Coordinates of N, CA and C in Angstrom, one line a residue:
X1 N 146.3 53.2 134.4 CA 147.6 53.8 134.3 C 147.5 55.3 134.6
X2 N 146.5 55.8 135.1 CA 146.2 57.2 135.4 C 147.4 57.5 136.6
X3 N 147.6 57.2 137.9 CA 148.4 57.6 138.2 C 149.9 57.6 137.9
X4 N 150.2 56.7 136.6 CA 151.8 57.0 136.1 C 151.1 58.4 134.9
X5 N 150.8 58.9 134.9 CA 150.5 60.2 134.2 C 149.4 59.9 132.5
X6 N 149.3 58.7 132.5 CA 147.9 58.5 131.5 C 146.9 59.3 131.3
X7 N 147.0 59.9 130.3 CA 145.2 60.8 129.9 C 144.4 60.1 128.7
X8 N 143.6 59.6 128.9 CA 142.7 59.1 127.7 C 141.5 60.1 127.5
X9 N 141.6 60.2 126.1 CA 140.7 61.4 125.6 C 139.7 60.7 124.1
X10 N 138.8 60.5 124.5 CA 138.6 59.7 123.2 C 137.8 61.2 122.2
X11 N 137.8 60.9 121.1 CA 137.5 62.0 120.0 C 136.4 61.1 118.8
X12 N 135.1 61.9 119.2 CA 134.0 61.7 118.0 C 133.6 62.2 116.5
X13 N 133.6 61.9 115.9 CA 133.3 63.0 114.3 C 132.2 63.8 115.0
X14 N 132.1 64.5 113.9 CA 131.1 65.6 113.8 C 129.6 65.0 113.7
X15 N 129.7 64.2 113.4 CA 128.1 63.7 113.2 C 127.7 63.6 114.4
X16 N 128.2 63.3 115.6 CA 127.4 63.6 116.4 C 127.4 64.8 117.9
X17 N 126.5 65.3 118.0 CA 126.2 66.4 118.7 C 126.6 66.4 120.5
X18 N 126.9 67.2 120.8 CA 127.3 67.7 122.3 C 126.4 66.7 123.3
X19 N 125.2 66.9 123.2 CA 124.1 66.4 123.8 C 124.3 64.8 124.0
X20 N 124.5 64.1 122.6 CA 124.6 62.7 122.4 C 125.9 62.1 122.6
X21 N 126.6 63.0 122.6 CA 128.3 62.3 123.4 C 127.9 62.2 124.8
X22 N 127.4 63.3 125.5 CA 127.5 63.5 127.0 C 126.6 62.2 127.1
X23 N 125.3 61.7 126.8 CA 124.6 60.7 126.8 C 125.4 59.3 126.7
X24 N 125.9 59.3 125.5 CA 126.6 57.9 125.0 C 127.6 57.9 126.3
X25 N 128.7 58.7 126.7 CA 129.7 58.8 127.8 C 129.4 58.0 128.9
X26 N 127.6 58.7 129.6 CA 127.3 58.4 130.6 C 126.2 56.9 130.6
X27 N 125.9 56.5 128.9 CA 125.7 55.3 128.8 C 126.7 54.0 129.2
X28 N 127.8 54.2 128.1 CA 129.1 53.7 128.4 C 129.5 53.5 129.2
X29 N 129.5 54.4 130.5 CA 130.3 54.7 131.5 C 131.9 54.6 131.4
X30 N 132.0 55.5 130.3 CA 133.4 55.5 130.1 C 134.2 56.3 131.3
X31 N 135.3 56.1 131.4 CA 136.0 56.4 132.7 C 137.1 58.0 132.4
X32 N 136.6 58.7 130.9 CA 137.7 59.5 130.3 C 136.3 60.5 129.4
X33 N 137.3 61.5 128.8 CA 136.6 62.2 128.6 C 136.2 62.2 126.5
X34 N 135.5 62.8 126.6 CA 135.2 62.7 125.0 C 135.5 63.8 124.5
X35 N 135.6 64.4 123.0 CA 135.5 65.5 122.4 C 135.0 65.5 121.5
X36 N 134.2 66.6 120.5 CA 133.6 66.4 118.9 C 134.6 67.0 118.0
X37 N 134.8 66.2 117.3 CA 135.9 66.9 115.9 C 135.1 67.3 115.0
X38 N 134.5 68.4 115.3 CA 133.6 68.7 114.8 C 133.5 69.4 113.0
X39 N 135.1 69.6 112.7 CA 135.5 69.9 111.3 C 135.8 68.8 110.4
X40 N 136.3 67.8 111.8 CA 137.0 66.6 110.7 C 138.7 66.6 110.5
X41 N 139.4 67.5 111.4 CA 140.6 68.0 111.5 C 141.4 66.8 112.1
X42 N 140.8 66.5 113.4 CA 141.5 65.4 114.2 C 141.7 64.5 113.5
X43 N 140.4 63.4 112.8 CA 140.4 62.5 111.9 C 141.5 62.6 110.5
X44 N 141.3 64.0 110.1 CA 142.6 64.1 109.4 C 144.0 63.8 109.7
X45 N 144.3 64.8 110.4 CA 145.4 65.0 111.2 C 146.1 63.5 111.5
X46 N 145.1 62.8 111.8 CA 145.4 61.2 112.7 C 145.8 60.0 111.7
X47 N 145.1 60.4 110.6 CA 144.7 59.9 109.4 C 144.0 58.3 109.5
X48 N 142.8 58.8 110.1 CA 141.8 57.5 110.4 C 141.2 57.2 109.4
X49 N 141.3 56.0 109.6 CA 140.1 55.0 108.4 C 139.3 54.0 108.6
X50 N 138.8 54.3 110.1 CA 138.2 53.3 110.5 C 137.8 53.3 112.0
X51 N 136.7 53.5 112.4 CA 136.1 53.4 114.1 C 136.4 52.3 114.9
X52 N 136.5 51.9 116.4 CA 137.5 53.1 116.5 C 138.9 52.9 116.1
X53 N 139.5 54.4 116.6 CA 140.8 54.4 116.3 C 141.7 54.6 117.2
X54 N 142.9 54.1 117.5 CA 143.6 53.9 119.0 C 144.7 55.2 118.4
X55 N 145.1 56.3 118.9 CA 146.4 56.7 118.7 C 147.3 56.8 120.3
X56 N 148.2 56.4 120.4 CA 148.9 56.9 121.5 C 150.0 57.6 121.2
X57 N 149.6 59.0 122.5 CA 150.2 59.6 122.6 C 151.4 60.2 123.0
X58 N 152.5 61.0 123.0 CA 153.3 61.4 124.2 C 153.1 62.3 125.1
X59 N 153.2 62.2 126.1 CA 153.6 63.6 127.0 C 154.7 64.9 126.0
X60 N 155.0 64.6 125.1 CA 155.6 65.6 125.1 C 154.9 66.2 123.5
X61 N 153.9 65.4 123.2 CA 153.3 65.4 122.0 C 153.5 64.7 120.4
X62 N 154.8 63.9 120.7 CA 155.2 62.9 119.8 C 154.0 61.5 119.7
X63 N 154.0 61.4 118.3 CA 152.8 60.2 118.3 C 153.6 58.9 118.2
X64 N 153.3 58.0 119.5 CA 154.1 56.6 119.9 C 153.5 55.4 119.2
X65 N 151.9 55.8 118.9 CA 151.4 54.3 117.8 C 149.9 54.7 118.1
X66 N 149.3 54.7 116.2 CA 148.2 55.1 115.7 C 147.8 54.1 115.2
X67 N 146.6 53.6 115.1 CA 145.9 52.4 114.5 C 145.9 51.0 115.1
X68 N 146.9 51.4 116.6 CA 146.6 49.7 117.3 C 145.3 49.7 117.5
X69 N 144.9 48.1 117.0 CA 144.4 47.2 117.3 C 143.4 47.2 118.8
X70 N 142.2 47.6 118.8 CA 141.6 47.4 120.0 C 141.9 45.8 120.8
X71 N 142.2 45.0 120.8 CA 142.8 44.2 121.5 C 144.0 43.7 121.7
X72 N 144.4 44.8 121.3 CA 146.4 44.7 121.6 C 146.4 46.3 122.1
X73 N 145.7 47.1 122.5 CA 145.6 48.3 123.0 C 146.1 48.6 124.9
X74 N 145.7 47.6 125.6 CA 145.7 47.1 127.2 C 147.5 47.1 126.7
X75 N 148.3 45.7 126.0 CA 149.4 45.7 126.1 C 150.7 46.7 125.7
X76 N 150.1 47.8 124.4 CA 150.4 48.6 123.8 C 151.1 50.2 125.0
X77 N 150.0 50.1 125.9 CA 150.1 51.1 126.5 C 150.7 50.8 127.7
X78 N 150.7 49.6 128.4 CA 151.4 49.4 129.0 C 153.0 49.0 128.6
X79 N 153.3 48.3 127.7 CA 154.6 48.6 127.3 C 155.3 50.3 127.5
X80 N 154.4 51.3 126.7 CA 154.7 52.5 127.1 C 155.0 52.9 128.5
X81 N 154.1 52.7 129.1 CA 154.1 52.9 130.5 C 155.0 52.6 131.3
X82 N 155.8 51.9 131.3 CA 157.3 50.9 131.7 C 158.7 51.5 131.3
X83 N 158.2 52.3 130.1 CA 159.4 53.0 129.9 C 160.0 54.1 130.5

């Protein structure tokens, strides 16, 4: 969905370090970028309780759906996407 304006940003706790994201990324070969929540703010913020955690978001910064389900995630976003 990257060219209808999709950004996937995935976000790690603190526990782990710069060095081992960039590793795990290019283990994964994830296709998107990672960040460290390094305070524990985001996790707040998001109010996770559980790895991982799906939030989608808006373009305009409104949160559209937090906690889907990694295998209802594909459908989730593309619903969005259509609108």
């Amino acid at each position: 969905y990257a060219p209808q304006g999709l950004l996937v940003l995935g976000i790690a706790d603190g526990s782990i370090g710069e060095k081992s994201l960039a590793d795990l990324a290019a283990e994964l070969k994830l296709g998107f970028a990672i960040a460290r929540d390094s305070n524990g703010q985001a996790i707040k913020d998001y109010k996770v309780d559980a790895l991982p955690w799906y939030v989608l978001i808006g373009p305009d910064g409104t949160v559209l759906g937090s906690g889907v389900p990694a295998d209802q995630l594909e459908n989730a976003v593309g619903a969005l996407m259509v609108k």
